[in-house]
Amino acid sequence: RQSAVQALVLIGEGDPRCAVAAVAAGLRHQSAVVRRCSAREALPRLAGASPAGLAAALEEVQLLLRHEVGYVRTAAVEALVVVSTSSAAAGAAGTSDGSTTAKLRDQALGMLAPMLADTDAQVRHAVLAALGHLAARGNEFVILAASAALADVDEDVRDVALEVLAAVAEPGDRVGLAATAGLLRSHEPSTRLFAIDAFWRLAPRGNDFAIDLIADCLRDPSGDVRHAAAEALQRVCGRSCGRAVGVAADLLQEEAGHLR
């Protein structure tokens, strides 16, 4: 099957339109190996062969992003990222300069935006990872999308959202920190632990907003959360932080032994 895909690539370098349709069918295949070969190798190569190949590839991928099967949508997301970030595809679009590459990436971001609300967690995970690959640092849309996904019901989606936010947002970005602060109100200790981890990864050293919220977590009823908060404070403000020292001093006066 992989050989058949590779043969289609060679055939399609002359007239890519039919070959693109055939390779795109590989994104619907039950075999993960065939889907990967189609998404990562064959389709990007055909897309980079000519303007017609690029247009046909993007058209096929856009259709598959709406496919009823989740793993097909996931494969289409992966293919879109590889095609949109390929220098060969940028050359097929006109030139391989930065402006053409940026246009391809922006087009891909627009195609992926509606999929952030996909019902399949694996698809949402793939979309968020794709946004991280496609977006330039400071991209407001991706920062908002990743911040919202910090509250996703799926743990893997939350984890990739944090990875994307840490990569795209500037340290101390208010949107990301505000979304993280909201997670501290969760009744689930695991969610509060996740929020503390997010704070020290997103906040620059000495950020007062993060320091205050993490310091308050030293009073959390969960021992794991309190321990994580103590470690996070060291990372965010060091050992000489007046706010943290003040909270710790107050806790030493508490009657409850677990707080002391």
C-alpha atoms as a printed R data frame, in Angstrom:
    type eleno elety resid chain resno       x      y       z
1   ATOM     1    CA   ARG     A     1   0.000  0.000   0.000
2   ATOM     2    CA   GLN     A     2   2.864  2.362   0.773
3   ATOM     3    CA   SER     A     3   4.438  1.495  -2.591
4   ATOM     4    CA   ALA     A     4   1.153  2.332  -4.305
5   ATOM     5    CA   VAL     A     5   1.088  5.718  -2.603
6   ATOM     6    CA   GLN     A     6   4.683  6.410  -3.648
7   ATOM     7    CA   ALA     A     7   3.874  5.385  -7.225
8   ATOM     8    CA   LEU     A     8   1.003  7.855  -7.291
9   ATOM     9    CA   VAL     A     9   3.422 10.584  -6.278
10  ATOM    10    CA   LEU     A    10   5.679  9.836  -9.235
11  ATOM    11    CA   ILE     A    11   2.713  9.702 -11.617
12  ATOM    12    CA   GLY     A    12   1.222 12.867 -10.212
13  ATOM    13    CA   GLU     A    13   4.306 14.997 -10.691
14  ATOM    14    CA   GLY     A    14   3.213 15.393 -14.299
15  ATOM    15    CA   ASP     A    15  -0.500 16.048 -13.765
16  ATOM    16    CA   PRO     A    16  -1.171 16.055 -10.030
17  ATOM    17    CA   ARG     A    17  -4.926 16.503  -9.894
18  ATOM    18    CA   CYS     A    18  -6.003 12.858 -10.253
19  ATOM    19    CA   ALA     A    19  -3.060 11.664  -8.181
20  ATOM    20    CA   VAL     A    20  -3.949 14.114  -5.396
21  ATOM    21    CA   ALA     A    21  -7.474 12.687  -5.225
22  ATOM    22    CA   ALA     A    22  -6.077  9.153  -5.037
23  ATOM    23    CA   VAL     A    23  -3.495 10.029  -2.381
24  ATOM    24    CA   ALA     A    24  -6.111 11.927  -0.377
25  ATOM    25    CA   ALA     A    25  -8.112  8.722  -0.306
26  ATOM    26    CA   GLY     A    26  -5.220  7.315   1.710
27  ATOM    27    CA   LEU     A    27  -6.181  9.682   4.504
28  ATOM    28    CA   ARG     A    28  -9.409  7.683   4.834
29  ATOM    29    CA   HIS     A    29  -7.636  4.324   4.993
30  ATOM    30    CA   GLN     A    30  -8.065  2.142   8.073
31  ATOM    31    CA   SER     A    31  -4.311  1.620   8.287
32  ATOM    32    CA   ALA     A    32  -2.561  4.300  10.361
33  ATOM    33    CA   VAL     A    33   0.630  3.639   8.365
34  ATOM    34    CA   VAL     A    34  -1.085  4.479   5.077
35  ATOM    35    CA   ARG     A    35  -2.671  7.584   6.583
36  ATOM    36    CA   ARG     A    36   0.709  8.793   7.875
37  ATOM    37    CA   CYS     A    37   2.424  8.123   4.549
38  ATOM    38    CA   SER     A    38  -0.298 10.025   2.706
39  ATOM    39    CA   ALA     A    39  -0.335 12.951   5.153
40  ATOM    40    CA   ARG     A    40   3.385 13.398   5.793
41  ATOM    41    CA   GLU     A    41   4.967 12.414   2.484
42  ATOM    42    CA   ALA     A    42   2.777 11.878  -0.548
43  ATOM    43    CA   LEU     A    43   0.267 14.720  -0.346
44  ATOM    44    CA   PRO     A    44   2.836 17.412   0.584
45  ATOM    45    CA   ARG     A    45   5.046 16.295  -2.310
46  ATOM    46    CA   LEU     A    46   2.192 16.556  -4.797
47  ATOM    47    CA   ALA     A    47   1.137 19.895  -3.328
48  ATOM    48    CA   GLY     A    48   4.630 21.226  -3.919
49  ATOM    49    CA   ALA     A    49   4.783 20.044  -7.518
50  ATOM    50    CA   SER     A    50   2.687 22.830  -9.047
51  ATOM    51    CA   PRO     A    51   0.023 25.447  -8.297
52  ATOM    52    CA   ALA     A    52  -2.595 22.973  -9.520
53  ATOM    53    CA   GLY     A    53  -1.271 20.345  -7.147
54  ATOM    54    CA   LEU     A    54  -1.380 22.731  -4.196
55  ATOM    55    CA   ALA     A    55  -4.917 23.869  -4.972
56  ATOM    56    CA   ALA     A    56  -6.119 20.289  -5.394
57  ATOM    57    CA   ALA     A    57  -4.442 19.179  -2.154
58  ATOM    58    CA   LEU     A    58  -5.984 21.985  -0.112
59  ATOM    59    CA   GLU     A    59  -9.392 21.306  -1.620
60  ATOM    60    CA   GLU     A    60  -9.226 17.594  -0.786
61  ATOM    61    CA   VAL     A    61  -8.003 18.254   2.748
62  ATOM    62    CA   GLN     A    62 -10.747 20.784   3.397
63  ATOM    63    CA   LEU     A    63 -13.363 18.204   2.454
64  ATOM    64    CA   LEU     A    64 -11.807 15.589   4.727
65  ATOM    65    CA   LEU     A    65 -11.738 17.993   7.676
66  ATOM    66    CA   ARG     A    66 -15.512 17.534   7.699
67  ATOM    67    CA   HIS     A    67 -15.444 13.732   7.354
68  ATOM    68    CA   GLU     A    68 -17.722 11.773   9.670
69  ATOM    69    CA   VAL     A    69 -14.912  9.570  11.004
70  ATOM    70    CA   GLY     A    70 -12.654 11.091  13.661
71  ATOM    71    CA   TYR     A    71  -9.371  9.477  12.613
72  ATOM    72    CA   VAL     A    72  -9.902 10.748   9.063
73  ATOM    73    CA   ARG     A    73 -10.350 14.283  10.339
74  ATOM    74    CA   THR     A    74  -7.204 13.847  12.442
75  ATOM    75    CA   ALA     A    75  -5.229 12.678   9.399
76  ATOM    76    CA   ALA     A    76  -6.533 15.630   7.396
77  ATOM    77    CA   VAL     A    77  -5.368 18.024  10.120
78  ATOM    78    CA   GLU     A    78  -1.880 16.505  10.021
79  ATOM    79    CA   ALA     A    79  -1.778 16.711   6.227
80  ATOM    80    CA   LEU     A    80  -2.853 20.346   6.298
81  ATOM    81    CA   VAL     A    81  -0.045 21.274   8.681
82  ATOM    82    CA   VAL     A    82   2.632 19.531   6.608
83  ATOM    83    CA   VAL     A    83   1.377 21.022   3.345
84  ATOM    84    CA   SER     A    84   1.027 24.534   4.783
85  ATOM    85    CA   THR     A    85   4.507 24.571   6.282
86  ATOM    86    CA   SER     A    86   6.275 23.045   3.267
87  ATOM    87    CA   SER     A    87   8.726 25.273   1.417
88  ATOM    88    CA   ALA     A    88   7.881 23.379  -1.775
89  ATOM    89    CA   ALA     A    89   4.195 24.216  -1.347
90  ATOM    90    CA   ALA     A    90   5.087 27.862  -0.781
91  ATOM    91    CA   GLY     A    91   7.038 27.763  -4.025
92  ATOM    92    CA   ALA     A    92   4.066 26.232  -5.809
93  ATOM    93    CA   ALA     A    93   1.879 29.040  -4.447
94  ATOM    94    CA   GLY     A    94   4.129 31.661  -5.997
95  ATOM    95    CA   THR     A    95   7.370 32.194  -4.146
96  ATOM    96    CA   SER     A    96   9.056 30.589  -1.167
97  ATOM    97    CA   ASP     A    97   9.475 33.898   0.668
98  ATOM    98    CA   GLY     A    98   8.093 34.615   4.095
99  ATOM    99    CA   SER     A    99   4.932 36.353   2.904
100 ATOM   100    CA   THR     A   100   3.738 33.365   0.879
101 ATOM   101    CA   THR     A   101   4.463 30.972   3.724
102 ATOM   102    CA   ALA     A   102   2.567 33.249   6.114
103 ATOM   103    CA   LYS     A   103  -0.451 33.295   3.780
104 ATOM   104    CA   LEU     A   104  -0.525 29.502   3.624
105 ATOM   105    CA   ARG     A   105  -0.316 29.280   7.410
106 ATOM   106    CA   ASP     A   106  -3.071 31.859   7.887
107 ATOM   107    CA   GLN     A   107  -5.278 29.981   5.430
108 ATOM   108    CA   ALA     A   108  -4.696 26.774   7.361
109 ATOM   109    CA   LEU     A   109  -5.534 28.476  10.673
110 ATOM   110    CA   GLY     A   110  -8.827 29.621   9.203
111 ATOM   111    CA   MET     A   111  -9.641 26.095   8.023
112 ATOM   112    CA   LEU     A   112  -8.897 24.655  11.474
113 ATOM   113    CA   ALA     A   113 -10.745 27.233  13.572
114 ATOM   114    CA   PRO     A   114 -14.192 25.570  13.384
115 ATOM   115    CA   MET     A   115 -12.670 22.254  14.500
116 ATOM   116    CA   LEU     A   116 -11.734 23.486  17.960
117 ATOM   117    CA   ALA     A   117 -15.206 22.407  19.055
118 ATOM   118    CA   ASP     A   118 -14.973 18.938  17.474
119 ATOM   119    CA   THR     A   119 -16.757 16.231  19.450
120 ATOM   120    CA   ASP     A   120 -13.748 13.888  19.175
121 ATOM   121    CA   ALA     A   121 -11.034 14.602  21.765
122 ATOM   122    CA   GLN     A   122  -8.302 13.194  19.499
123 ATOM   123    CA   VAL     A   123  -9.307 15.626  16.782
124 ATOM   124    CA   ARG     A   124  -9.292 18.562  19.213
125 ATOM   125    CA   HIS     A   125  -5.832 17.446  20.360
126 ATOM   126    CA   ALA     A   126  -4.589 17.336  16.755
127 ATOM   127    CA   VAL     A   127  -6.087 20.741  15.971
128 ATOM   128    CA   LEU     A   128  -4.474 22.424  18.970
129 ATOM   129    CA   ALA     A   129  -1.104 20.842  18.170
130 ATOM   130    CA   ALA     A   130  -1.511 22.075  14.605
131 ATOM   131    CA   LEU     A   131  -2.233 25.612  15.791
132 ATOM   132    CA   GLY     A   132   1.007 25.509  17.744
133 ATOM   133    CA   HIS     A   133   2.951 24.541  14.613
134 ATOM   134    CA   LEU     A   134   1.269 27.114  12.395
135 ATOM   135    CA   ALA     A   135   1.066 30.217  14.585
136 ATOM   136    CA   ALA     A   136   3.699 32.853  15.071
137 ATOM   137    CA   ARG     A   137   4.510 33.916  18.626
138 ATOM   138    CA   GLY     A   138   1.902 36.313  19.943
139 ATOM   139    CA   ASN     A   139  -0.902 35.116  17.646
140 ATOM   140    CA   GLU     A   140  -4.007 36.329  19.486
141 ATOM   141    CA   PHE     A   141  -6.411 33.812  17.972
142 ATOM   142    CA   VAL     A   142  -4.269 30.835  18.959
143 ATOM   143    CA   ILE     A   143  -3.669 32.253  22.447
144 ATOM   144    CA   LEU     A   144  -7.431 32.608  22.964
145 ATOM   145    CA   ALA     A   145  -8.094 29.123  21.579
146 ATOM   146    CA   ALA     A   146  -5.427 27.469  23.722
147 ATOM   147    CA   SER     A   147  -6.538 29.396  26.813
148 ATOM   148    CA   ALA     A   148 -10.118 28.200  26.358
149 ATOM   149    CA   ALA     A   149  -8.903 24.623  25.852
150 ATOM   150    CA   LEU     A   150  -7.211 24.639  29.268
151 ATOM   151    CA   ALA     A   151 -10.673 23.804  30.603
152 ATOM   152    CA   ASP     A   152 -11.322 20.958  28.152
153 ATOM   153    CA   VAL     A   153 -12.850 17.818  29.639
154 ATOM   154    CA   ASP     A   154 -10.046 15.691  28.176
155 ATOM   155    CA   GLU     A   155  -6.714 15.645  30.023
156 ATOM   156    CA   ASP     A   156  -4.597 15.161  26.885
157 ATOM   157    CA   VAL     A   157  -6.301 18.129  25.230
158 ATOM   158    CA   ARG     A   158  -5.600 20.279  28.289
159 ATOM   159    CA   ASP     A   159  -1.955 19.225  28.248
160 ATOM   160    CA   VAL     A   160  -1.420 20.108  24.583
161 ATOM   161    CA   ALA     A   161  -3.276 23.400  25.103
162 ATOM   162    CA   LEU     A   162  -0.767 24.322  27.796
163 ATOM   163    CA   GLU     A   163   2.132 23.329  25.516
164 ATOM   164    CA   VAL     A   164   0.773 25.536  22.748
165 ATOM   165    CA   LEU     A   165   0.094 28.433  25.099
166 ATOM   166    CA   ALA     A   166   3.605 28.282  26.527
167 ATOM   167    CA   ALA     A   167   5.052 28.282  22.997
168 ATOM   168    CA   VAL     A   168   2.883 30.989  21.419
169 ATOM   169    CA   ALA     A   169   2.011 33.411  24.246
170 ATOM   170    CA   GLU     A   170   4.473 35.905  25.599
171 ATOM   171    CA   PRO     A   171   5.468 35.275  29.237
172 ATOM   172    CA   GLY     A   172   2.835 36.775  31.506
173 ATOM   173    CA   ASP     A   173   0.168 36.949  28.805
174 ATOM   174    CA   ARG     A   174  -2.984 38.146  30.574
175 ATOM   175    CA   VAL     A   175  -5.407 35.947  28.642
176 ATOM   176    CA   GLY     A   176  -3.508 32.779  29.471
177 ATOM   177    CA   LEU     A   177  -3.026 33.676  33.121
178 ATOM   178    CA   ALA     A   178  -6.680 34.639  33.528
179 ATOM   179    CA   ALA     A   179  -7.798 31.311  32.061
180 ATOM   180    CA   THR     A   180  -5.425 29.522  34.408
181 ATOM   181    CA   ALA     A   181  -6.751 31.451  37.403
182 ATOM   182    CA   GLY     A   182 -10.255 30.245  36.613
183 ATOM   183    CA   LEU     A   183  -9.114 26.628  36.946
184 ATOM   184    CA   LEU     A   184  -8.161 27.197  40.588
185 ATOM   185    CA   ARG     A   185 -11.860 27.425  41.416
186 ATOM   186    CA   SER     A   186 -12.393 23.819  40.346
187 ATOM   187    CA   HIS     A   187 -13.587 21.299  42.918
188 ATOM   188    CA   GLU     A   188 -11.178 18.730  41.451
189 ATOM   189    CA   PRO     A   189  -7.678 18.711  43.018
190 ATOM   190    CA   SER     A   190  -6.217 17.396  39.741
191 ATOM   191    CA   THR     A   191  -7.486 20.499  37.924
192 ATOM   192    CA   ARG     A   192  -6.030 22.799  40.572
193 ATOM   193    CA   LEU     A   193  -2.699 20.939  40.275
194 ATOM   194    CA   PHE     A   194  -2.803 21.479  36.518
195 ATOM   195    CA   ALA     A   195  -3.460 25.202  37.057
196 ATOM   196    CA   ILE     A   196  -0.454 25.562  39.351
197 ATOM   197    CA   ASP     A   197   1.754 23.816  36.799
198 ATOM   198    CA   ALA     A   198   0.427 26.173  34.144
199 ATOM   199    CA   PHE     A   199   1.132 29.241  36.275
200 ATOM   200    CA   TRP     A   200   4.830 28.609  36.712
201 ATOM   201    CA   ARG     A   201   5.193 27.766  33.022
202 ATOM   202    CA   LEU     A   202   3.320 30.835  31.776
203 ATOM   203    CA   ALA     A   203   4.233 33.501  34.322
204 ATOM   204    CA   PRO     A   204   7.540 35.358  34.184
205 ATOM   205    CA   ARG     A   205   9.605 35.409  37.330
206 ATOM   206    CA   GLY     A   206   8.250 37.971  39.777
207 ATOM   207    CA   ASN     A   207   4.737 38.164  38.265
208 ATOM   208    CA   ASP     A   208   2.593 39.501  41.127
209 ATOM   209    CA   PHE     A   209  -0.686 38.107  39.802
210 ATOM   210    CA   ALA     A   210   0.660 34.550  39.629
211 ATOM   211    CA   ILE     A   211   2.512 34.838  42.929
212 ATOM   212    CA   ASP     A   212  -0.618 35.920  44.816
213 ATOM   213    CA   LEU     A   213  -2.758 33.129  43.400
214 ATOM   214    CA   ILE     A   214  -0.143 30.428  43.941
215 ATOM   215    CA   ALA     A   215   0.505 31.667  47.486
216 ATOM   216    CA   ASP     A   216  -3.195 31.344  48.266
217 ATOM   217    CA   CYS     A   217  -2.955 27.694  47.205
218 ATOM   218    CA   LEU     A   218  -0.760 27.045  50.241
219 ATOM   219    CA   ARG     A   219  -4.073 26.918  52.135
220 ATOM   220    CA   ASP     A   220  -5.626 24.386  49.744
221 ATOM   221    CA   PRO     A   221  -7.303 21.397  51.445
222 ATOM   222    CA   SER     A   222  -5.340 19.022  49.210
223 ATOM   223    CA   GLY     A   223  -1.827 18.201  50.371
224 ATOM   224    CA   ASP     A   224  -0.713 17.565  46.793
225 ATOM   225    CA   VAL     A   225  -1.908 21.017  45.757
226 ATOM   226    CA   ARG     A   226  -0.158 22.682  48.706
227 ATOM   227    CA   HIS     A   227   3.093 20.874  47.902
228 ATOM   228    CA   ALA     A   228   2.857 21.854  44.235
229 ATOM   229    CA   ALA     A   229   2.146 25.467  45.204
230 ATOM   230    CA   ALA     A   230   5.243 25.603  47.424
231 ATOM   231    CA   GLU     A   231   7.418 24.328  44.571
232 ATOM   232    CA   ALA     A   232   5.800 26.664  42.051
233 ATOM   233    CA   LEU     A   233   6.456 29.674  44.288
234 ATOM   234    CA   GLN     A   234  10.164 28.887  44.272
235 ATOM   235    CA   ARG     A   235  10.147 28.892  40.485
236 ATOM   236    CA   VAL     A   236   8.070 32.043  40.070
237 ATOM   237    CA   CYS     A   237   9.488 34.246  42.794
238 ATOM   238    CA   GLY     A   238  12.430 32.514  44.451
239 ATOM   239    CA   ARG     A   239  13.019 32.220  48.183
240 ATOM   240    CA   SER     A   240  12.966 35.924  48.976
241 ATOM   241    CA   CYS     A   241   9.403 36.701  47.864
242 ATOM   242    CA   GLY     A   242   7.753 38.880  50.501
243 ATOM   243    CA   ARG     A   243   4.222 37.773  49.626
244 ATOM   244    CA   ALA     A   244   5.070 34.067  49.904
245 ATOM   245    CA   VAL     A   245   7.017 34.594  53.110
246 ATOM   246    CA   GLY     A   246   4.082 36.467  54.622
247 ATOM   247    CA   VAL     A   247   1.605 33.707  53.756
248 ATOM   248    CA   ALA     A   248   3.961 31.038  55.083
249 ATOM   249    CA   ALA     A   249   4.395 32.975  58.338
250 ATOM   250    CA   ASP     A   250   0.628 33.204  58.764
251 ATOM   251    CA   LEU     A   251   0.265 29.474  58.167
252 ATOM   252    CA   LEU     A   252   2.767 28.743  60.939
253 ATOM   253    CA   GLN     A   253   0.242 30.272  63.348
254 ATOM   254    CA   GLU     A   254  -2.635 28.062  62.204
255 ATOM   255    CA   GLU     A   255  -3.994 25.438  64.544
256 ATOM   256    CA   ALA     A   256  -4.308 22.864  61.758
257 ATOM   257    CA   GLY     A   257  -1.121 20.833  61.635
258 ATOM   258    CA   HIS     A   258  -1.405 20.130  57.894
259 ATOM   259    CA   LEU     A   259  -1.220 23.874  57.178
260 ATOM   260    CA   ARG     A   260   1.799 24.391  59.422
